[in-house]
């Protein structure tokens, strides 16, 4: 058995265990009733906000590509990004989309694979930094029933984190991604817009489920679950997000059935939008080198 097959089997196992634990912790009938009563209009707005977040993500990535003199039009870049979304979600490896982008750009522009991989990796790191920073901002507006050990003041920790995250990100770019230093400010701005659009998406999913209280608590856990979903532990983050919502229920006072319904609807929106990437084709034309 090769290493890739072993990793896939391990991911499948962890995904199965996570889903099993989720189903054990919730009332499936109650969760299904919550989903059945969801407002379709609000879900449509949530889906549009999610699409906006992905369009902004594609602009961020293209900003990094341009630092490599890869002149990809925004239209072609968006198409390439959507194909990547489809591969990332529906291919078991979880990195199929990134691999396809690098392969296509290397073939089309003869750009160095190492630098293309660096651009894709920095794109993810930039998004993660913005996600953590917004999580720390929301911390000051939510109530968490958890006492830190050794009398640590979590508000102070969060405040320090707000200052440190941008500095750490700038340091990471300077030392490991020096080619992209000029794009740091722009990509950071895009990252904040991306995560803000996803928070708005989350807000409308909550409205669709009839949630009008503790909205920030749900959004806080949503960001926390997004960090966990970044880790390549389960297929497409399935099960991992839901587990975060369930375990957060004890500390945030949120309804675990609504929380899981929220997570499932967000995954459904992600899947439907990503599925559109299966219909997209990249043309081998000079348009790719334009600046449209």
PDB file of C-alpha atoms in Angstrom:
ATOM      1  CA  UNK A   1       0.000   0.000   0.000  1.00  0.00           C
ATOM      2  CA  UNK A   2       1.526   3.335  -1.052  1.00  0.00           C
ATOM      3  CA  UNK A   3       1.632   6.470   1.077  1.00  0.00           C
ATOM      4  CA  UNK A   4      -1.160   8.290  -0.802  1.00  0.00           C
ATOM      5  CA  UNK A   5      -3.558   5.365  -0.424  1.00  0.00           C
ATOM      6  CA  UNK A   6      -2.757   5.117   3.275  1.00  0.00           C
ATOM      7  CA  UNK A   7      -3.441   8.836   3.768  1.00  0.00           C
ATOM      8  CA  UNK A   8      -6.741   8.538   1.913  1.00  0.00           C
ATOM      9  CA  UNK A   9      -7.835   5.567   4.019  1.00  0.00           C
ATOM     10  CA  UNK A  10      -6.866   7.426   7.190  1.00  0.00           C
ATOM     11  CA  UNK A  11      -8.875  10.464   6.073  1.00  0.00           C
ATOM     12  CA  UNK A  12     -11.877   8.272   5.299  1.00  0.00           C
ATOM     13  CA  UNK A  13     -11.573   6.661   8.732  1.00  0.00           C
ATOM     14  CA  UNK A  14     -11.361  10.013  10.524  1.00  0.00           C
ATOM     15  CA  UNK A  15     -14.284  11.353   8.484  1.00  0.00           C
ATOM     16  CA  UNK A  16     -16.377   8.322   9.391  1.00  0.00           C
ATOM     17  CA  UNK A  17     -15.488   8.594  13.083  1.00  0.00           C
ATOM     18  CA  UNK A  18     -16.272  12.327  13.112  1.00  0.00           C
ATOM     19  CA  UNK A  19     -19.662  11.817  11.438  1.00  0.00           C
ATOM     20  CA  UNK A  20     -20.462   8.958  13.835  1.00  0.00           C
ATOM     21  CA  UNK A  21     -19.661  11.150  16.852  1.00  0.00           C
ATOM     22  CA  UNK A  22     -21.800  13.973  15.459  1.00  0.00           C
ATOM     23  CA  UNK A  23     -24.804  11.697  14.942  1.00  0.00           C
ATOM     24  CA  UNK A  24     -24.433  10.336  18.470  1.00  0.00           C
ATOM     25  CA  UNK A  25     -24.447  13.808  19.993  1.00  0.00           C
ATOM     26  CA  UNK A  26     -27.467  15.315  18.233  1.00  0.00           C
ATOM     27  CA  UNK A  27     -31.164  14.625  17.821  1.00  0.00           C
ATOM     28  CA  UNK A  28     -31.383  13.774  14.122  1.00  0.00           C
ATOM     29  CA  UNK A  29     -35.142  14.336  13.936  1.00  0.00           C
ATOM     30  CA  UNK A  30     -34.853  17.762  15.562  1.00  0.00           C
ATOM     31  CA  UNK A  31     -31.966  18.716  13.279  1.00  0.00           C
ATOM     32  CA  UNK A  32     -33.884  17.603  10.189  1.00  0.00           C
ATOM     33  CA  UNK A  33     -36.916  19.637  11.269  1.00  0.00           C
ATOM     34  CA  UNK A  34     -34.698  22.712  11.609  1.00  0.00           C
ATOM     35  CA  UNK A  35     -33.328  22.192   8.091  1.00  0.00           C
ATOM     36  CA  UNK A  36     -36.787  21.561   6.585  1.00  0.00           C
ATOM     37  CA  UNK A  37     -38.072  24.873   7.949  1.00  0.00           C
ATOM     38  CA  UNK A  38     -35.130  26.892   6.602  1.00  0.00           C
ATOM     39  CA  UNK A  39     -36.062  30.020   4.634  1.00  0.00           C
ATOM     40  CA  UNK A  40     -35.025  29.477   1.010  1.00  0.00           C
ATOM     41  CA  UNK A  41     -34.787  33.207   0.295  1.00  0.00           C
ATOM     42  CA  UNK A  42     -32.200  33.768   3.016  1.00  0.00           C
ATOM     43  CA  UNK A  43     -30.303  30.670   1.880  1.00  0.00           C
ATOM     44  CA  UNK A  44     -30.151  32.100  -1.642  1.00  0.00           C
ATOM     45  CA  UNK A  45     -28.657  35.348  -0.307  1.00  0.00           C
ATOM     46  CA  UNK A  46     -26.192  33.280   1.754  1.00  0.00           C
ATOM     47  CA  UNK A  47     -25.157  31.385  -1.383  1.00  0.00           C
ATOM     48  CA  UNK A  48     -24.598  34.656  -3.260  1.00  0.00           C
ATOM     49  CA  UNK A  49     -22.415  35.931  -0.400  1.00  0.00           C
ATOM     50  CA  UNK A  50     -20.434  32.699  -0.558  1.00  0.00           C
ATOM     51  CA  UNK A  51     -19.949  33.132  -4.311  1.00  0.00           C
ATOM     52  CA  UNK A  52     -18.768  36.701  -3.650  1.00  0.00           C
ATOM     53  CA  UNK A  53     -16.238  35.425  -1.110  1.00  0.00           C
ATOM     54  CA  UNK A  54     -14.836  33.001  -3.673  1.00  0.00           C
ATOM     55  CA  UNK A  55     -14.677  35.668  -6.373  1.00  0.00           C
ATOM     56  CA  UNK A  56     -12.681  37.849  -3.964  1.00  0.00           C
ATOM     57  CA  UNK A  57     -10.454  34.863  -3.194  1.00  0.00           C
ATOM     58  CA  UNK A  58      -9.706  34.452  -6.883  1.00  0.00           C
ATOM     59  CA  UNK A  59      -8.718  38.140  -7.118  1.00  0.00           C
ATOM     60  CA  UNK A  60      -6.377  37.668  -4.160  1.00  0.00           C
ATOM     61  CA  UNK A  61      -4.706  34.673  -5.774  1.00  0.00           C
ATOM     62  CA  UNK A  62      -4.322  36.434  -9.110  1.00  0.00           C
ATOM     63  CA  UNK A  63      -2.635  39.324  -7.312  1.00  0.00           C
ATOM     64  CA  UNK A  64       0.005  36.826  -6.167  1.00  0.00           C
ATOM     65  CA  UNK A  65       0.305  35.286  -9.622  1.00  0.00           C
ATOM     66  CA  UNK A  66       1.034  38.717 -11.102  1.00  0.00           C
ATOM     67  CA  UNK A  67       4.054  38.980  -8.828  1.00  0.00           C
ATOM     68  CA  UNK A  68       5.370  36.048 -10.853  1.00  0.00           C
ATOM     69  CA  UNK A  69       4.633  37.871 -14.140  1.00  0.00           C
ATOM     70  CA  UNK A  70       1.829  35.388 -14.804  1.00  0.00           C
ATOM     71  CA  UNK A  71      -0.604  37.635 -16.692  1.00  0.00           C
ATOM     72  CA  UNK A  72      -3.864  35.770 -16.318  1.00  0.00           C
ATOM     73  CA  UNK A  73      -7.088  37.638 -17.100  1.00  0.00           C
ATOM     74  CA  UNK A  74      -9.544  37.891 -14.207  1.00  0.00           C
ATOM     75  CA  UNK A  75     -12.105  35.929 -16.220  1.00  0.00           C
ATOM     76  CA  UNK A  76      -9.709  33.055 -16.873  1.00  0.00           C
ATOM     77  CA  UNK A  77      -8.436  33.231 -13.312  1.00  0.00           C
ATOM     78  CA  UNK A  78     -11.970  32.943 -11.939  1.00  0.00           C
ATOM     79  CA  UNK A  79     -12.632  29.924 -14.150  1.00  0.00           C
ATOM     80  CA  UNK A  80      -9.387  28.305 -13.018  1.00  0.00           C
ATOM     81  CA  UNK A  81     -10.286  29.021  -9.391  1.00  0.00           C
ATOM     82  CA  UNK A  82     -13.730  27.429  -9.795  1.00  0.00           C
ATOM     83  CA  UNK A  83     -12.263  24.277 -11.299  1.00  0.00           C
ATOM     84  CA  UNK A  84      -9.888  24.178  -8.328  1.00  0.00           C
ATOM     85  CA  UNK A  85     -12.825  24.442  -5.917  1.00  0.00           C
ATOM     86  CA  UNK A  86     -14.457  21.444  -7.566  1.00  0.00           C
ATOM     87  CA  UNK A  87     -11.282  19.359  -7.373  1.00  0.00           C
ATOM     88  CA  UNK A  88     -10.549  20.394  -3.781  1.00  0.00           C
ATOM     89  CA  UNK A  89     -13.979  19.347  -2.557  1.00  0.00           C
ATOM     90  CA  UNK A  90     -14.719  16.289  -4.664  1.00  0.00           C
ATOM     91  CA  UNK A  91     -11.283  14.718  -5.059  1.00  0.00           C
ATOM     92  CA  UNK A  92     -10.273  12.678  -1.971  1.00  0.00           C
ATOM     93  CA  UNK A  93      -6.760  14.147  -1.792  1.00  0.00           C
ATOM     94  CA  UNK A  94      -8.001  17.614  -0.876  1.00  0.00           C
ATOM     95  CA  UNK A  95      -5.186  19.321  -2.811  1.00  0.00           C
ATOM     96  CA  UNK A  96      -6.297  18.348  -6.292  1.00  0.00           C
ATOM     97  CA  UNK A  97      -7.504  21.870  -7.074  1.00  0.00           C
ATOM     98  CA  UNK A  98      -4.245  23.525  -6.100  1.00  0.00           C
ATOM     99  CA  UNK A  99      -2.316  20.917  -8.046  1.00  0.00           C
ATOM    100  CA  UNK A 100      -4.438  21.553 -11.136  1.00  0.00           C
ATOM    101  CA  UNK A 101      -3.870  25.333 -10.937  1.00  0.00           C
ATOM    102  CA  UNK A 102      -0.118  24.859 -10.693  1.00  0.00           C
ATOM    103  CA  UNK A 103      -0.115  22.310 -13.532  1.00  0.00           C
ATOM    104  CA  UNK A 104      -2.204  24.492 -15.868  1.00  0.00           C
ATOM    105  CA  UNK A 105      -0.251  27.690 -15.191  1.00  0.00           C
ATOM    106  CA  UNK A 106       3.076  25.905 -15.568  1.00  0.00           C
ATOM    107  CA  UNK A 107       1.958  24.479 -18.886  1.00  0.00           C
ATOM    108  CA  UNK A 108       0.416  27.727 -20.151  1.00  0.00           C
ATOM    109  CA  UNK A 109       3.007  30.265 -18.960  1.00  0.00           C
ATOM    110  CA  UNK A 110       6.025  28.031 -18.265  1.00  0.00           C
ATOM    111  CA  UNK A 111       6.198  29.541 -14.774  1.00  0.00           C
ATOM    112  CA  UNK A 112       8.329  27.713 -12.236  1.00  0.00           C
ATOM    113  CA  UNK A 113       6.385  25.097 -10.276  1.00  0.00           C
ATOM    114  CA  UNK A 114       8.118  26.004  -7.006  1.00  0.00           C
ATOM    115  CA  UNK A 115       7.033  29.649  -7.237  1.00  0.00           C
ATOM    116  CA  UNK A 116       3.487  28.740  -8.276  1.00  0.00           C
ATOM    117  CA  UNK A 117       3.229  26.427  -5.271  1.00  0.00           C
ATOM    118  CA  UNK A 118       4.513  29.260  -3.070  1.00  0.00           C
ATOM    119  CA  UNK A 119       1.776  31.567  -4.400  1.00  0.00           C
ATOM    120  CA  UNK A 120      -0.946  28.999  -3.725  1.00  0.00           C
ATOM    121  CA  UNK A 121       0.408  28.304  -0.235  1.00  0.00           C
ATOM    122  CA  UNK A 122       0.675  32.012   0.632  1.00  0.00           C
ATOM    123  CA  UNK A 123      -2.894  32.478  -0.590  1.00  0.00           C
ATOM    124  CA  UNK A 124      -4.026  29.967   2.024  1.00  0.00           C
ATOM    125  CA  UNK A 125      -1.806  31.397   4.760  1.00  0.00           C
ATOM    126  CA  UNK A 126      -3.150  34.890   4.088  1.00  0.00           C
ATOM    127  CA  UNK A 127      -6.723  33.651   4.404  1.00  0.00           C
ATOM    128  CA  UNK A 128      -5.925  31.803   7.618  1.00  0.00           C
ATOM    129  CA  UNK A 129      -4.288  34.893   9.154  1.00  0.00           C
ATOM    130  CA  UNK A 130      -7.371  37.015   8.406  1.00  0.00           C
ATOM    131  CA  UNK A 131      -9.619  34.289   9.789  1.00  0.00           C
ATOM    132  CA  UNK A 132      -7.708  34.124  13.083  1.00  0.00           C
ATOM    133  CA  UNK A 133      -7.624  37.921  13.363  1.00  0.00           C
ATOM    134  CA  UNK A 134     -11.402  38.244  12.905  1.00  0.00           C
ATOM    135  CA  UNK A 135     -11.931  35.411  15.396  1.00  0.00           C
ATOM    136  CA  UNK A 136      -9.973  37.398  17.989  1.00  0.00           C
ATOM    137  CA  UNK A 137     -12.002  40.538  17.230  1.00  0.00           C
ATOM    138  CA  UNK A 138     -15.312  38.731  17.780  1.00  0.00           C
ATOM    139  CA  UNK A 139     -13.965  37.221  21.011  1.00  0.00           C
ATOM    140  CA  UNK A 140     -14.527  40.552  22.786  1.00  0.00           C
ATOM    141  CA  UNK A 141     -18.246  40.516  21.915  1.00  0.00           C
ATOM    142  CA  UNK A 142     -19.203  36.965  22.907  1.00  0.00           C
ATOM    143  CA  UNK A 143     -19.677  35.213  26.210  1.00  0.00           C
ATOM    144  CA  UNK A 144     -17.701  32.012  26.711  1.00  0.00           C
ATOM    145  CA  UNK A 145     -18.372  29.808  29.737  1.00  0.00           C
ATOM    146  CA  UNK A 146     -14.826  28.572  30.091  1.00  0.00           C
ATOM    147  CA  UNK A 147     -12.169  29.412  32.637  1.00  0.00           C
ATOM    148  CA  UNK A 148      -8.591  29.299  31.419  1.00  0.00           C
ATOM    149  CA  UNK A 149      -6.053  27.443  33.585  1.00  0.00           C
ATOM    150  CA  UNK A 150      -3.584  29.253  35.852  1.00  0.00           C
ATOM    151  CA  UNK A 151      -5.800  32.322  35.983  1.00  0.00           C
ATOM    152  CA  UNK A 152      -4.897  33.422  32.458  1.00  0.00           C
ATOM    153  CA  UNK A 153      -6.929  36.433  31.293  1.00  0.00           C
ATOM    154  CA  UNK A 154      -8.171  35.414  27.852  1.00  0.00           C
ATOM    155  CA  UNK A 155      -9.119  38.996  26.963  1.00  0.00           C
ATOM    156  CA  UNK A 156      -5.487  40.011  27.355  1.00  0.00           C
ATOM    157  CA  UNK A 157      -4.388  36.999  25.299  1.00  0.00           C
ATOM    158  CA  UNK A 158      -6.860  37.945  22.557  1.00  0.00           C
ATOM    159  CA  UNK A 159      -5.669  41.558  22.608  1.00  0.00           C
ATOM    160  CA  UNK A 160      -2.051  40.493  22.268  1.00  0.00           C
ATOM    161  CA  UNK A 161      -3.084  38.115  19.492  1.00  0.00           C
ATOM    162  CA  UNK A 162      -4.701  40.969  17.544  1.00  0.00           C
ATOM    163  CA  UNK A 163      -1.359  42.762  17.508  1.00  0.00           C
ATOM    164  CA  UNK A 164       0.784  39.685  16.919  1.00  0.00           C
ATOM    165  CA  UNK A 165      -1.110  38.014  14.044  1.00  0.00           C
ATOM    166  CA  UNK A 166      -0.346  40.780  11.481  1.00  0.00           C
ATOM    167  CA  UNK A 167       3.282  40.920  12.644  1.00  0.00           C
ATOM    168  CA  UNK A 168       3.698  37.151  12.382  1.00  0.00           C
ATOM    169  CA  UNK A 169       2.102  37.133   8.937  1.00  0.00           C
ATOM    170  CA  UNK A 170       4.397  39.952   7.775  1.00  0.00           C
ATOM    171  CA  UNK A 171       7.374  38.011   9.144  1.00  0.00           C
ATOM    172  CA  UNK A 172       6.299  34.829   7.368  1.00  0.00           C
ATOM    173  CA  UNK A 173       6.032  36.712   4.069  1.00  0.00           C
ATOM    174  CA  UNK A 174       9.392  38.410   4.577  1.00  0.00           C
ATOM    175  CA  UNK A 175      11.329  35.253   5.403  1.00  0.00           C
ATOM    176  CA  UNK A 176       9.572  32.526   3.424  1.00  0.00           C
ATOM    177  CA  UNK A 177       7.777  34.376   0.611  1.00  0.00           C
ATOM    178  CA  UNK A 178       9.993  37.399  -0.214  1.00  0.00           C
ATOM    179  CA  UNK A 179       8.886  37.341  -3.862  1.00  0.00           C
ATOM    180  CA  UNK A 180       5.416  38.449  -2.773  1.00  0.00           C
ATOM    181  CA  UNK A 181       6.308  41.208  -0.288  1.00  0.00           C
ATOM    182  CA  UNK A 182       4.908  43.966  -2.507  1.00  0.00           C
ATOM    183  CA  UNK A 183       1.531  42.245  -2.595  1.00  0.00           C
ATOM    184  CA  UNK A 184       1.206  41.755   1.185  1.00  0.00           C
ATOM    185  CA  UNK A 185      -1.028  44.766   1.881  1.00  0.00           C
ATOM    186  CA  UNK A 186      -3.356  44.076  -1.053  1.00  0.00           C
ATOM    187  CA  UNK A 187      -3.704  40.354  -0.349  1.00  0.00           C
ATOM    188  CA  UNK A 188      -4.313  41.049   3.352  1.00  0.00           C
ATOM    189  CA  UNK A 189      -7.112  43.443   2.409  1.00  0.00           C
ATOM    190  CA  UNK A 190      -8.645  40.846   0.100  1.00  0.00           C
ATOM    191  CA  UNK A 191      -8.399  38.228   2.861  1.00  0.00           C
ATOM    192  CA  UNK A 192     -10.351  40.410   5.296  1.00  0.00           C
ATOM    193  CA  UNK A 193     -12.998  41.006   2.619  1.00  0.00           C
ATOM    194  CA  UNK A 194     -13.190  37.262   1.882  1.00  0.00           C
ATOM    195  CA  UNK A 195     -13.726  36.309   5.517  1.00  0.00           C
ATOM    196  CA  UNK A 196     -16.180  39.182   6.023  1.00  0.00           C
ATOM    197  CA  UNK A 197     -18.231  37.942   3.058  1.00  0.00           C
ATOM    198  CA  UNK A 198     -18.267  34.470   4.604  1.00  0.00           C
ATOM    199  CA  UNK A 199     -19.424  35.919   7.929  1.00  0.00           C
ATOM    200  CA  UNK A 200     -22.279  37.639   6.096  1.00  0.00           C
ATOM    201  CA  UNK A 201     -23.028  34.298   4.422  1.00  0.00           C
ATOM    202  CA  UNK A 202     -23.141  32.695   7.875  1.00  0.00           C
ATOM    203  CA  UNK A 203     -25.448  35.467   9.106  1.00  0.00           C
ATOM    204  CA  UNK A 204     -28.017  34.772   6.388  1.00  0.00           C
ATOM    205  CA  UNK A 205     -27.872  31.024   7.019  1.00  0.00           C
ATOM    206  CA  UNK A 206     -28.672  31.774  10.661  1.00  0.00           C
ATOM    207  CA  UNK A 207     -31.582  33.990   9.591  1.00  0.00           C
ATOM    208  CA  UNK A 208     -32.785  31.152   7.357  1.00  0.00           C
ATOM    209  CA  UNK A 209     -32.827  28.907  10.434  1.00  0.00           C
ATOM    210  CA  UNK A 210     -34.744  31.486  12.466  1.00  0.00           C
ATOM    211  CA  UNK A 211     -31.794  32.429  14.686  1.00  0.00           C
ATOM    212  CA  UNK A 212     -31.942  36.049  15.870  1.00  0.00           C
ATOM    213  CA  UNK A 213     -30.066  35.751  19.157  1.00  0.00           C
ATOM    214  CA  UNK A 214     -26.456  34.796  19.903  1.00  0.00           C
ATOM    215  CA  UNK A 215     -25.602  35.475  16.265  1.00  0.00           C
ATOM    216  CA  UNK A 216     -22.037  36.468  17.127  1.00  0.00           C
ATOM    217  CA  UNK A 217     -21.617  33.280  19.169  1.00  0.00           C
ATOM    218  CA  UNK A 218     -22.583  31.179  16.152  1.00  0.00           C
ATOM    219  CA  UNK A 219     -20.294  33.227  13.907  1.00  0.00           C
ATOM    220  CA  UNK A 220     -17.427  32.852  16.377  1.00  0.00           C
ATOM    221  CA  UNK A 221     -17.802  29.072  16.321  1.00  0.00           C
ATOM    222  CA  UNK A 222     -18.160  29.198  12.535  1.00  0.00           C
ATOM    223  CA  UNK A 223     -14.746  30.875  12.245  1.00  0.00           C
ATOM    224  CA  UNK A 224     -13.288  28.418  14.745  1.00  0.00           C
ATOM    225  CA  UNK A 225     -14.665  25.493  12.745  1.00  0.00           C
ATOM    226  CA  UNK A 226     -13.221  27.017   9.562  1.00  0.00           C
ATOM    227  CA  UNK A 227      -9.755  26.900  11.125  1.00  0.00           C
ATOM    228  CA  UNK A 228     -10.251  23.231  12.004  1.00  0.00           C
ATOM    229  CA  UNK A 229     -11.589  22.501   8.506  1.00  0.00           C
ATOM    230  CA  UNK A 230      -8.342  23.857   7.027  1.00  0.00           C
ATOM    231  CA  UNK A 231      -6.488  20.960   8.640  1.00  0.00           C
ATOM    232  CA  UNK A 232      -6.334  17.988   6.227  1.00  0.00           C
ATOM    233  CA  UNK A 233      -7.949  15.581   8.685  1.00  0.00           C
ATOM    234  CA  UNK A 234     -11.263  14.714   7.019  1.00  0.00           C
ATOM    235  CA  UNK A 235     -12.654  14.725   3.475  1.00  0.00           C
ATOM    236  CA  UNK A 236     -13.664  18.310   2.680  1.00  0.00           C
ATOM    237  CA  UNK A 237     -13.788  19.134   6.390  1.00  0.00           C
ATOM    238  CA  UNK A 238     -16.918  16.971   6.743  1.00  0.00           C
ATOM    239  CA  UNK A 239     -17.518  15.984  10.357  1.00  0.00           C
ATOM    240  CA  UNK A 240     -14.738  18.206  11.695  1.00  0.00           C
ATOM    241  CA  UNK A 241     -16.824  21.396  11.450  1.00  0.00           C
ATOM    242  CA  UNK A 242     -19.838  19.724  13.012  1.00  0.00           C
ATOM    243  CA  UNK A 243     -17.781  18.392  15.926  1.00  0.00           C
ATOM    244  CA  UNK A 244     -16.517  21.911  16.674  1.00  0.00           C
ATOM    245  CA  UNK A 245     -20.100  23.190  16.794  1.00  0.00           C
ATOM    246  CA  UNK A 246     -21.195  20.358  19.076  1.00  0.00           C
ATOM    247  CA  UNK A 247     -18.349  20.738  21.563  1.00  0.00           C
ATOM    248  CA  UNK A 248     -18.715  24.540  21.520  1.00  0.00           C
ATOM    249  CA  UNK A 249     -22.359  24.203  22.541  1.00  0.00           C
ATOM    250  CA  UNK A 250     -21.330  23.642  26.167  1.00  0.00           C
ATOM    251  CA  UNK A 251     -19.186  26.787  26.325  1.00  0.00           C
ATOM    252  CA  UNK A 252     -21.130  29.183  24.087  1.00  0.00           C
ATOM    253  CA  UNK A 253     -24.701  28.253  25.005  1.00  0.00           C
ATOM    254  CA  UNK A 254     -25.700  27.664  21.371  1.00  0.00           C
ATOM    255  CA  UNK A 255     -28.269  25.062  20.308  1.00  0.00           C
ATOM    256  CA  UNK A 256     -26.321  22.054  19.034  1.00  0.00           C
ATOM    257  CA  UNK A 257     -29.073  20.876  16.673  1.00  0.00           C
ATOM    258  CA  UNK A 258     -29.311  24.306  15.055  1.00  0.00           C
ATOM    259  CA  UNK A 259     -25.506  24.496  14.998  1.00  0.00           C
ATOM    260  CA  UNK A 260     -25.191  21.199  13.125  1.00  0.00           C
ATOM    261  CA  UNK A 261     -28.025  22.204  10.771  1.00  0.00           C
ATOM    262  CA  UNK A 262     -26.121  25.433  10.091  1.00  0.00           C
ATOM    263  CA  UNK A 263     -22.902  23.537   9.384  1.00  0.00           C
ATOM    264  CA  UNK A 264     -24.639  21.086   7.051  1.00  0.00           C
ATOM    265  CA  UNK A 265     -26.316  23.901   5.111  1.00  0.00           C
ATOM    266  CA  UNK A 266     -23.004  25.722   4.762  1.00  0.00           C
ATOM    267  CA  UNK A 267     -21.428  22.538   3.410  1.00  0.00           C
ATOM    268  CA  UNK A 268     -24.366  22.102   1.012  1.00  0.00           C
ATOM    269  CA  UNK A 269     -23.890  25.648  -0.311  1.00  0.00           C
ATOM    270  CA  UNK A 270     -20.155  24.988  -0.669  1.00  0.00           C
ATOM    271  CA  UNK A 271     -20.812  21.733  -2.539  1.00  0.00           C
ATOM    272  CA  UNK A 272     -23.400  23.209  -4.930  1.00  0.00           C
ATOM    273  CA  UNK A 273     -21.222  26.216  -5.766  1.00  0.00           C
ATOM    274  CA  UNK A 274     -18.110  24.051  -6.151  1.00  0.00           C
ATOM    275  CA  UNK A 275     -19.981  21.561  -8.340  1.00  0.00           C
ATOM    276  CA  UNK A 276     -20.328  24.311 -10.938  1.00  0.00           C
ATOM    277  CA  UNK A 277     -16.569  23.963 -11.465  1.00  0.00           C
ATOM    278  CA  UNK A 278     -17.209  20.632 -13.186  1.00  0.00           C
ATOM    279  CA  UNK A 279     -18.830  22.497 -16.102  1.00  0.00           C
ATOM    280  CA  UNK A 280     -15.969  24.979 -16.573  1.00  0.00           C
ATOM    281  CA  UNK A 281     -13.300  24.488 -19.218  1.00  0.00           C
ATOM    282  CA  UNK A 282     -10.040  26.368 -19.654  1.00  0.00           C
ATOM    283  CA  UNK A 283      -9.385  27.519 -23.210  1.00  0.00           C
ATOM    284  CA  UNK A 284      -5.849  27.458 -24.523  1.00  0.00           C
ATOM    285  CA  UNK A 285      -6.159  30.955 -26.017  1.00  0.00           C
ATOM    286  CA  UNK A 286      -4.335  34.234 -25.821  1.00  0.00           C
ATOM    287  CA  UNK A 287      -7.102  35.527 -23.537  1.00  0.00           C
ATOM    288  CA  UNK A 288      -5.284  33.903 -20.643  1.00  0.00           C
ATOM    289  CA  UNK A 289      -2.461  36.352 -21.012  1.00  0.00           C
ATOM    290  CA  UNK A 290      -4.704  39.398 -21.010  1.00  0.00           C
ATOM    291  CA  UNK A 291      -5.559  41.797 -18.203  1.00  0.00           C
ATOM    292  CA  UNK A 292      -9.333  41.821 -18.492  1.00  0.00           C
TER     293      UNK A 292
END
